[in-house]
Amino acid sequence: MRYLFFALFFSIMINAQENQQKKMNLKLKNELTQIHRDDQIYRELIQPNVSQEQREKVMKEKNLTKEDVTDRIWRLMDEQDDENLKKVEKIIAENGYPGKSLVGEPENETAWLVIQHSPKIDQYMPIIKTAADHKEIPFRLYAMMLDRQLMHDGKEQIYGTQGFSSHDGEKESEPIIWPIKDVKNVNKLRKEAGFDQTVEDNAKRLYGKDFVFKNYTLEEVLKFGGDKKTEEKPLNLELKKELAQIYKDDQIYRELMQSSITPERKAEIIKEKNLSKEDVGSGLIKKMDDQDQENLVKVEKIIEKYGYPGKSMVGEPENYAVWNVIQHSPKIEKYFPLIKKATDEKELPFRLYAMMLDRKLMYDNKEQIYGTQIHSIFTTKDGKAETLSFVWPIKDPDHVNELRKNSGFSKTIEDYAKDVGGIEYKKYTLKEALELQKKK
């Protein structure tokens, strides 16, 4: 009888494991494994303790030059982060959050990692919270993202997971742990959230055994760097918060136009902006245009007061906000010198300057340089609306992929056209493009 029991027991266990395997999406699991690798690979190269052997291995794998590693590594990492985010957003749109029950461990942490490194934490925080509540990811990951969101909003963090350093584009100050709301009980909260180190030990792990933890107040952080030997300026947290909202406002209607948006996110935006069916349908473009104009008025006041609010003034990703608003405005020509200056001073990634230059050239009916602009022509034939989309003519198409790589773009022009525009890349001459425009 005992043997029969064990036979039945093991049979049930095997069937349960087989059923679990059936539920798990192995194809998605493998895709997330690669995304995780892509998220980390450039970050490996900027670690001070990376071995020369590992450095050479990564350089060979990614076909990197010495100049890529010394001068372009941050651009390459930013571009890879953007690419990963698009993949993860598509995955979430199709599957919801890819958690433990769908892809197993550690792949259930990949989407979280990509969002944590993106400017869209605020957008996806509800999804991360739901995944943590349903034990699809460890609660400590939600805690880390919450801390980062609070820091980006200029508020005190809860669990003490986020560090901070100011910089002037060239030099970086000594790091600190971002101010903690309840420092007396933070280690208790950390333990309850699943962290196995105290905030003091975690700080030493991050910044070295000689690091001395101090809980700064928000007021002190505003003055951070004032008594340092380096000449970095403190972050403007009020401006950082304002730009975070402007960035969100710039993107929110554009989100509704994305085919990959989830029904939950769509409903959330409609509720947040109190939109009618007409607003979401035929009135959406007008809503977006009105918001763009409102953002531009705010941004012009900011520029008049501060100049370009770049990385050293407001940190990342808020340094992208003004660029986004100008890129979506009719005033590229006016502010282009300001964008160029911000790029030269390393307040913005070079690829953003390249994208604005391409758009400026396209608006001037000239050939673009980097192949970042996809142009669409809308016509009506036999009462039916037709759309022709193509990559705007490129000045040197035979060498554009080399130029894109050197400028921080990770995708070839062929892959970019397919992934971003959903089209096959075709070379057009400027004459052909201008003739197509006349037929509108």
Coordinates of C-alpha atoms in Angstrom, one line a residue:
M1 CA 0.0 0.0 0.0
R2 CA 2.9 2.3 0.9
Y3 CA 4.5 1.7 -2.6
L4 CA 1.1 2.5 -4.2
F5 CA 0.9 5.8 -2.3
F6 CA 4.4 6.9 -3.4
A7 CA 3.7 5.9 -7.0
L8 CA 0.5 8.0 -6.9
F9 CA 2.3 10.8 -5.2
F10 CA 5.1 11.0 -7.7
S11 CA 2.7 10.6 -10.6
I12 CA 0.8 13.7 -9.3
M13 CA 4.0 15.6 -8.8
I14 CA 5.2 14.8 -12.4
N15 CA 1.8 15.8 -13.9
A16 CA 1.8 19.1 -11.9
Q17 CA 5.3 19.9 -13.2
E18 CA 4.3 19.0 -16.8
N19 CA 1.2 21.3 -16.5
Q20 CA 3.4 24.1 -15.1
Q21 CA 5.7 23.7 -18.1
K22 CA 2.8 23.9 -20.5
K23 CA 1.7 27.2 -18.9
M24 CA 5.1 28.6 -19.1
N25 CA 5.8 30.5 -22.4
L26 CA 9.3 29.2 -23.2
K27 CA 9.6 31.4 -26.3
L28 CA 8.9 34.5 -24.3
K29 CA 11.2 33.3 -21.5
N30 CA 14.1 33.0 -24.0
E31 CA 13.3 36.5 -25.5
L32 CA 13.4 38.0 -22.0
T33 CA 16.7 36.3 -21.3
Q34 CA 18.2 38.1 -24.3
I35 CA 16.6 41.4 -23.3
H36 CA 18.1 41.1 -19.8
R37 CA 21.5 40.4 -21.3
D38 CA 21.2 43.4 -23.6
D39 CA 20.2 45.6 -20.6
Q40 CA 23.3 44.7 -18.7
I41 CA 26.0 44.3 -21.3
Y42 CA 27.0 48.0 -21.7
R43 CA 26.6 48.5 -17.9
E44 CA 29.2 45.8 -17.5
L45 CA 31.7 48.0 -19.3
I46 CA 31.3 51.0 -17.0
Q47 CA 31.9 48.9 -13.8
P48 CA 35.3 49.8 -12.3
N49 CA 35.9 46.2 -11.4
V50 CA 35.2 44.7 -14.8
S51 CA 38.1 42.4 -15.9
Q52 CA 40.1 43.1 -19.0
E53 CA 39.1 39.6 -20.2
Q54 CA 35.4 40.4 -19.8
R55 CA 35.8 43.8 -21.4
E56 CA 37.4 42.3 -24.5
K57 CA 34.7 39.6 -24.6
V58 CA 31.9 42.3 -24.6
M59 CA 33.7 44.4 -27.1
K60 CA 34.0 41.5 -29.5
E61 CA 30.4 40.4 -29.0
K62 CA 29.1 43.9 -29.7
N63 CA 31.8 44.7 -32.3
L64 CA 32.9 47.8 -30.3
T65 CA 36.0 50.0 -31.0
K66 CA 38.0 51.6 -28.3
E67 CA 36.4 54.9 -29.2
D68 CA 32.9 53.3 -28.6
V69 CA 34.0 52.3 -25.1
T70 CA 35.6 55.6 -24.2
D71 CA 33.5 58.2 -26.0
R72 CA 30.2 56.6 -27.0
I73 CA 29.3 54.0 -24.3
W74 CA 26.6 56.1 -22.7
R75 CA 25.0 56.8 -26.1
L76 CA 25.0 53.2 -26.9
M77 CA 23.5 52.2 -23.6
D78 CA 20.8 54.8 -23.9
E79 CA 19.9 53.6 -27.4
Q80 CA 19.9 50.0 -26.2
D81 CA 17.6 51.0 -23.3
D82 CA 15.2 52.6 -25.8
E83 CA 15.2 49.5 -27.9
N84 CA 14.6 47.2 -24.9
L85 CA 11.7 49.4 -23.7
K86 CA 9.9 49.1 -27.1
K87 CA 10.2 45.3 -26.9
V88 CA 9.0 45.2 -23.3
E89 CA 6.0 47.5 -24.0
K90 CA 5.0 45.2 -26.9
I91 CA 5.3 42.2 -24.6
I92 CA 3.2 43.8 -21.9
A93 CA 0.6 44.8 -24.5
E94 CA 0.3 41.2 -25.7
N95 CA 0.7 39.3 -22.4
G96 CA 0.3 41.7 -19.4
Y97 CA 3.3 41.7 -17.1
P98 CA 5.5 38.6 -17.9
G99 CA 5.7 37.3 -14.4
K100 CA 6.8 34.2 -12.6
S101 CA 3.9 32.0 -13.7
L102 CA 4.4 32.9 -17.3
V103 CA 8.2 32.9 -17.8
G104 CA 9.6 31.6 -14.5
E105 CA 12.6 33.0 -12.7
P106 CA 14.8 35.1 -13.1
E107 CA 13.2 36.1 -16.4
N108 CA 10.2 37.5 -14.4
E109 CA 12.5 40.4 -13.4
T110 CA 13.5 41.4 -16.9
A111 CA 10.6 43.7 -17.7
W112 CA 10.9 45.4 -14.3
L113 CA 14.6 46.0 -15.0
V114 CA 14.0 47.6 -18.4
I115 CA 11.3 49.9 -16.9
Q116 CA 13.5 50.8 -14.0
H117 CA 16.1 52.1 -16.5
S118 CA 13.5 54.0 -18.6
P119 CA 11.7 57.4 -18.3
K120 CA 8.3 55.6 -18.0
I121 CA 8.4 54.4 -14.4
D122 CA 5.3 56.6 -13.6
Q123 CA 3.3 55.0 -16.4
Y124 CA 4.1 51.4 -15.5
M125 CA 4.2 51.6 -11.7
P126 CA 0.5 50.3 -11.4
I127 CA 1.4 47.3 -13.4
I128 CA 4.5 46.6 -11.3
K129 CA 2.5 47.0 -8.1
T130 CA -0.1 44.5 -9.4
A131 CA 2.6 42.0 -10.4
A132 CA 4.2 42.4 -6.9
D133 CA 0.7 42.0 -5.2
H134 CA 0.2 38.7 -7.2
K135 CA 3.7 37.5 -6.3
E136 CA 4.7 37.5 -10.0
I137 CA 7.8 39.5 -8.9
P138 CA 9.4 39.9 -5.5
F139 CA 8.0 42.8 -3.5
R140 CA 11.5 44.3 -3.1
L141 CA 11.5 45.2 -6.8
Y142 CA 8.4 47.2 -6.4
A143 CA 10.0 48.9 -3.4
M144 CA 13.0 49.8 -5.5
M145 CA 10.9 51.3 -8.3
L146 CA 8.8 53.2 -5.8
D147 CA 11.9 54.7 -4.3
R148 CA 13.2 55.7 -7.7
Q149 CA 9.9 57.3 -8.6
L150 CA 9.9 59.3 -5.3
M151 CA 13.4 60.4 -6.0
H152 CA 12.5 61.6 -9.5
D153 CA 9.5 63.5 -8.0
G154 CA 11.9 65.2 -5.6
K155 CA 10.4 63.4 -2.6
E156 CA 11.9 61.3 0.2
Q157 CA 12.3 57.6 -0.5
I158 CA 10.9 54.8 1.7
Y159 CA 13.3 51.9 1.6
G160 CA 16.6 53.6 1.1
T161 CA 17.5 51.9 -2.2
Q162 CA 18.4 54.9 -4.3
G163 CA 21.7 56.7 -4.4
F164 CA 22.5 60.1 -6.0
S165 CA 25.4 62.1 -7.2
S166 CA 25.5 65.5 -9.0
H167 CA 27.7 66.3 -11.9
D168 CA 28.6 69.1 -14.3
G169 CA 28.9 67.0 -17.4
E170 CA 32.6 66.2 -16.8
K171 CA 33.1 65.5 -13.1
E172 CA 30.8 63.5 -10.8
S173 CA 30.5 64.3 -7.0
E174 CA 30.8 61.8 -4.2
P175 CA 27.5 59.8 -3.9
I176 CA 24.9 60.0 -1.2
I177 CA 21.9 57.9 -0.3
W178 CA 18.8 59.9 -1.3
P179 CA 16.9 61.3 1.7
I180 CA 14.8 58.6 3.6
K181 CA 11.3 59.5 5.0
D182 CA 11.6 57.4 8.2
V183 CA 15.2 56.6 8.7
K184 CA 14.7 55.2 12.2
N185 CA 12.5 52.4 10.9
V186 CA 14.0 52.0 7.5
N187 CA 15.8 48.7 8.2
K188 CA 12.6 47.2 9.6
L189 CA 10.8 48.2 6.4
R190 CA 13.6 46.8 4.3
K191 CA 13.5 43.5 6.1
E192 CA 9.7 43.3 5.6
A193 CA 10.1 44.1 1.9
G194 CA 12.6 41.3 1.4
F195 CA 16.0 43.1 1.5
D196 CA 18.6 41.1 3.3
Q197 CA 20.9 44.0 4.0
T198 CA 20.5 47.1 6.2
V199 CA 20.6 50.5 4.5
E200 CA 24.1 51.0 5.8
D201 CA 25.4 47.7 4.5
N202 CA 23.7 48.2 1.2
A203 CA 25.3 51.6 0.8
K204 CA 28.7 50.1 1.4
R205 CA 28.0 47.4 -1.2
L206 CA 27.1 50.1 -3.7
Y207 CA 29.8 52.6 -3.0
G208 CA 32.6 50.8 -1.2
K209 CA 33.5 49.6 2.3
D210 CA 34.7 53.1 3.3
F211 CA 31.4 54.8 2.5
V212 CA 29.8 56.5 5.5
F213 CA 26.0 56.6 5.4
K214 CA 24.2 59.8 6.3
N215 CA 20.6 60.6 6.0
Y216 CA 20.4 63.9 4.3
T217 CA 17.3 66.1 4.3
L218 CA 15.8 67.3 1.1
E219 CA 16.9 70.8 1.9
E220 CA 20.5 69.6 2.3
V221 CA 20.3 67.8 -1.0
L222 CA 19.4 71.1 -2.7
K223 CA 22.6 72.5 -1.4
F224 CA 24.6 69.4 -2.1
G225 CA 28.0 70.1 -3.6
G226 CA 28.2 73.6 -2.2
D227 CA 31.2 72.7 0.1
K228 CA 32.8 70.2 -2.3
K229 CA 36.1 70.8 -4.1
T230 CA 34.4 70.0 -7.4
E231 CA 32.2 72.8 -8.9
E232 CA 29.0 70.9 -9.6
K233 CA 25.7 72.7 -9.0
P234 CA 22.9 71.2 -7.0
L235 CA 19.9 69.7 -8.9
N236 CA 16.9 72.0 -9.1
L237 CA 14.3 69.7 -7.7
E238 CA 11.4 72.0 -8.2
L239 CA 12.3 72.3 -11.9
K240 CA 13.0 68.6 -12.2
K241 CA 9.4 67.9 -10.9
E242 CA 7.9 70.4 -13.3
L243 CA 9.7 68.9 -16.2
A244 CA 8.7 65.4 -15.2
Q245 CA 5.0 66.6 -15.5
I246 CA 5.7 68.3 -18.9
Y247 CA 7.3 65.1 -20.2
K248 CA 4.3 63.1 -19.1
D249 CA 1.9 65.6 -20.7
D250 CA 3.9 65.5 -23.9
Q251 CA 3.6 61.7 -24.1
I252 CA 0.2 60.9 -22.8
Y253 CA -1.9 61.5 -26.0
R254 CA 0.8 60.0 -28.1
E255 CA 0.4 56.8 -25.9
L256 CA -3.2 56.6 -27.0
M257 CA -2.1 56.4 -30.6
Q258 CA 0.2 53.5 -30.1
S259 CA -1.1 50.1 -31.3
S260 CA 0.7 48.4 -28.4
I261 CA -1.2 50.2 -25.7
T262 CA -3.0 47.9 -23.2
P263 CA -6.7 48.3 -22.6
E264 CA -6.0 48.9 -18.9
R265 CA -3.6 51.8 -19.7
K266 CA -6.0 53.2 -22.3
A267 CA -8.8 53.3 -19.7
E268 CA -6.4 54.8 -17.2
I269 CA -5.5 57.7 -19.5
I270 CA -9.2 58.3 -20.5
K271 CA -10.1 58.5 -16.8
E272 CA -7.1 60.7 -15.9
K273 CA -7.8 63.2 -18.7
N274 CA -11.6 62.9 -18.6
L275 CA -11.8 62.1 -22.3
S276 CA -15.0 61.5 -24.2
K277 CA -15.3 58.9 -27.1
E278 CA -15.0 61.8 -29.5
D279 CA -11.8 63.0 -27.8
V280 CA -10.2 59.6 -28.2
G281 CA -11.4 59.3 -31.8
S282 CA -11.5 62.2 -34.2
G283 CA -10.6 64.8 -31.5
L284 CA -7.4 63.2 -30.4
I285 CA -5.0 65.1 -32.8
K286 CA -6.5 68.4 -31.6
K287 CA -6.1 67.4 -28.0
M288 CA -2.4 66.6 -28.6
D289 CA -1.8 69.8 -30.6
D290 CA -3.4 71.9 -27.8
Q291 CA -1.3 70.1 -25.2
D292 CA 1.9 70.6 -27.3
Q293 CA 1.2 74.3 -27.5
E294 CA 0.6 74.5 -23.8
N295 CA 3.9 72.7 -23.1
L296 CA 5.7 75.0 -25.5
V297 CA 4.6 78.1 -23.6
K298 CA 5.9 76.5 -20.3
V299 CA 9.1 75.4 -21.9
E300 CA 9.9 78.8 -23.4
K301 CA 9.5 80.4 -20.0
I302 CA 11.9 77.8 -18.5
I303 CA 14.5 78.4 -21.2
E304 CA 14.2 82.2 -20.7
K305 CA 14.9 81.8 -17.0
Y306 CA 17.4 79.0 -16.9
G307 CA 18.8 78.4 -20.4
Y308 CA 18.5 74.7 -21.4
P309 CA 17.6 72.6 -18.3
G310 CA 20.1 69.8 -18.9
K311 CA 21.5 66.8 -17.1
S312 CA 23.5 68.8 -14.5
M313 CA 20.5 71.0 -13.6
V314 CA 17.6 68.4 -13.5
G315 CA 19.2 65.0 -13.9
E316 CA 17.8 62.2 -16.2
P317 CA 15.4 61.6 -17.8
E318 CA 14.0 65.1 -17.1
N319 CA 16.8 66.7 -19.2
Y320 CA 15.0 65.1 -22.3
A321 CA 11.7 67.0 -21.6
V322 CA 12.5 70.3 -23.2
W323 CA 14.0 68.5 -26.2
N324 CA 10.8 66.5 -26.7
V325 CA 8.6 69.6 -26.6
I326 CA 10.7 71.5 -29.1
Q327 CA 10.9 68.4 -31.4
H328 CA 7.1 68.4 -31.4
S329 CA 6.8 72.1 -32.1
P330 CA 7.1 74.5 -35.1
K331 CA 10.1 76.2 -33.4
I332 CA 12.9 73.8 -34.1
E333 CA 14.7 76.5 -36.2
K334 CA 14.7 79.0 -33.3
Y335 CA 15.9 76.6 -30.6
F336 CA 18.2 74.4 -32.6
P337 CA 21.4 76.4 -31.6
L338 CA 20.4 75.9 -27.9
I339 CA 20.0 72.1 -28.5
K340 CA 23.4 72.0 -30.2
K341 CA 25.0 73.8 -27.2
A342 CA 23.4 71.5 -24.7
T343 CA 24.7 68.5 -26.7
D344 CA 28.2 69.9 -26.9
E345 CA 28.2 70.4 -23.1
K346 CA 27.0 66.8 -22.6
E347 CA 23.7 68.0 -21.1
L348 CA 21.9 65.9 -23.8
P349 CA 22.8 62.6 -25.6
F350 CA 24.2 63.3 -29.1
R351 CA 21.6 61.1 -30.7
L352 CA 18.9 63.7 -29.7
Y353 CA 20.7 66.4 -31.5
A354 CA 21.0 64.1 -34.5
M355 CA 17.3 63.5 -34.5
M356 CA 16.4 67.2 -34.3
L357 CA 19.0 68.0 -37.1
D358 CA 17.4 65.4 -39.3
R359 CA 13.9 66.8 -38.6
K360 CA 15.1 70.3 -39.3
L361 CA 16.6 69.3 -42.6
M362 CA 13.4 67.4 -43.6
Y363 CA 11.3 70.5 -42.8
D364 CA 13.7 72.5 -45.0
N365 CA 13.2 70.0 -47.9
K366 CA 16.8 68.9 -47.6
E367 CA 18.4 65.4 -47.3
Q368 CA 18.7 64.2 -43.7
I369 CA 22.0 62.9 -42.3
Y370 CA 21.3 60.1 -39.8
G371 CA 18.1 58.6 -41.3
T372 CA 16.0 59.2 -38.2
Q373 CA 12.9 60.7 -39.9
I374 CA 10.1 58.7 -41.4
H375 CA 7.8 60.8 -43.6
S376 CA 4.1 59.9 -44.3
I377 CA 2.0 61.2 -47.1
F378 CA -1.8 61.0 -46.8
T379 CA -3.9 60.9 -50.0
T380 CA -7.4 60.0 -51.0
K381 CA -8.0 57.7 -54.0
D382 CA -11.5 56.6 -55.1
G383 CA -12.9 57.9 -51.8
K384 CA -10.4 55.8 -49.7
A385 CA -7.7 57.2 -47.6
E386 CA -4.2 55.9 -48.4
T387 CA -0.9 56.4 -46.6
L388 CA 2.6 56.1 -48.0
S389 CA 5.4 56.1 -45.4
F390 CA 9.1 56.1 -46.2
V391 CA 12.4 57.1 -44.7
W392 CA 13.1 60.7 -45.8
P393 CA 16.0 60.8 -48.3
I394 CA 19.5 60.5 -46.8
K395 CA 22.5 62.4 -47.9
D396 CA 24.9 59.5 -47.8
P397 CA 22.8 56.3 -47.7
D398 CA 25.8 54.1 -48.4
H399 CA 27.6 55.1 -45.2
V400 CA 24.6 55.9 -43.0
N401 CA 24.8 52.8 -40.9
E402 CA 28.4 53.5 -40.0
L403 CA 27.4 57.1 -39.1
R404 CA 24.5 55.9 -37.0
K405 CA 26.7 53.5 -35.0
N406 CA 29.2 56.3 -34.4
S407 CA 26.4 58.6 -33.2
G408 CA 24.9 56.2 -30.7
F409 CA 22.2 54.5 -32.7
S410 CA 22.2 50.8 -32.2
K411 CA 19.9 49.9 -35.2
T412 CA 20.8 49.9 -38.8
I413 CA 18.6 52.1 -41.1
E414 CA 16.9 48.9 -42.3
D415 CA 16.0 47.6 -38.9
Y416 CA 15.0 51.1 -37.7
A417 CA 12.6 51.5 -40.7
K418 CA 11.1 48.1 -39.9
D419 CA 10.8 48.4 -36.1
V420 CA 9.8 52.0 -35.8
G421 CA 7.9 52.7 -39.1
G422 CA 6.7 49.2 -39.9
I423 CA 8.1 49.6 -43.4
E424 CA 10.9 48.2 -45.6
Y425 CA 13.7 50.7 -46.1
K426 CA 13.8 52.0 -49.7
K427 CA 16.2 54.7 -51.0
Y428 CA 14.4 57.8 -52.3
T429 CA 16.1 60.7 -54.0
L430 CA 15.2 64.2 -52.8
K431 CA 13.6 64.8 -56.2
E432 CA 11.4 61.7 -55.8
A433 CA 10.3 62.7 -52.3
L434 CA 9.4 66.2 -53.3
E435 CA 7.4 65.0 -56.3
L436 CA 5.5 62.6 -54.0
Q437 CA 4.6 65.5 -51.7
K438 CA 3.2 67.5 -54.6
K439 CA 0.7 64.7 -55.2
K440 CA -0.9 65.0 -51.8

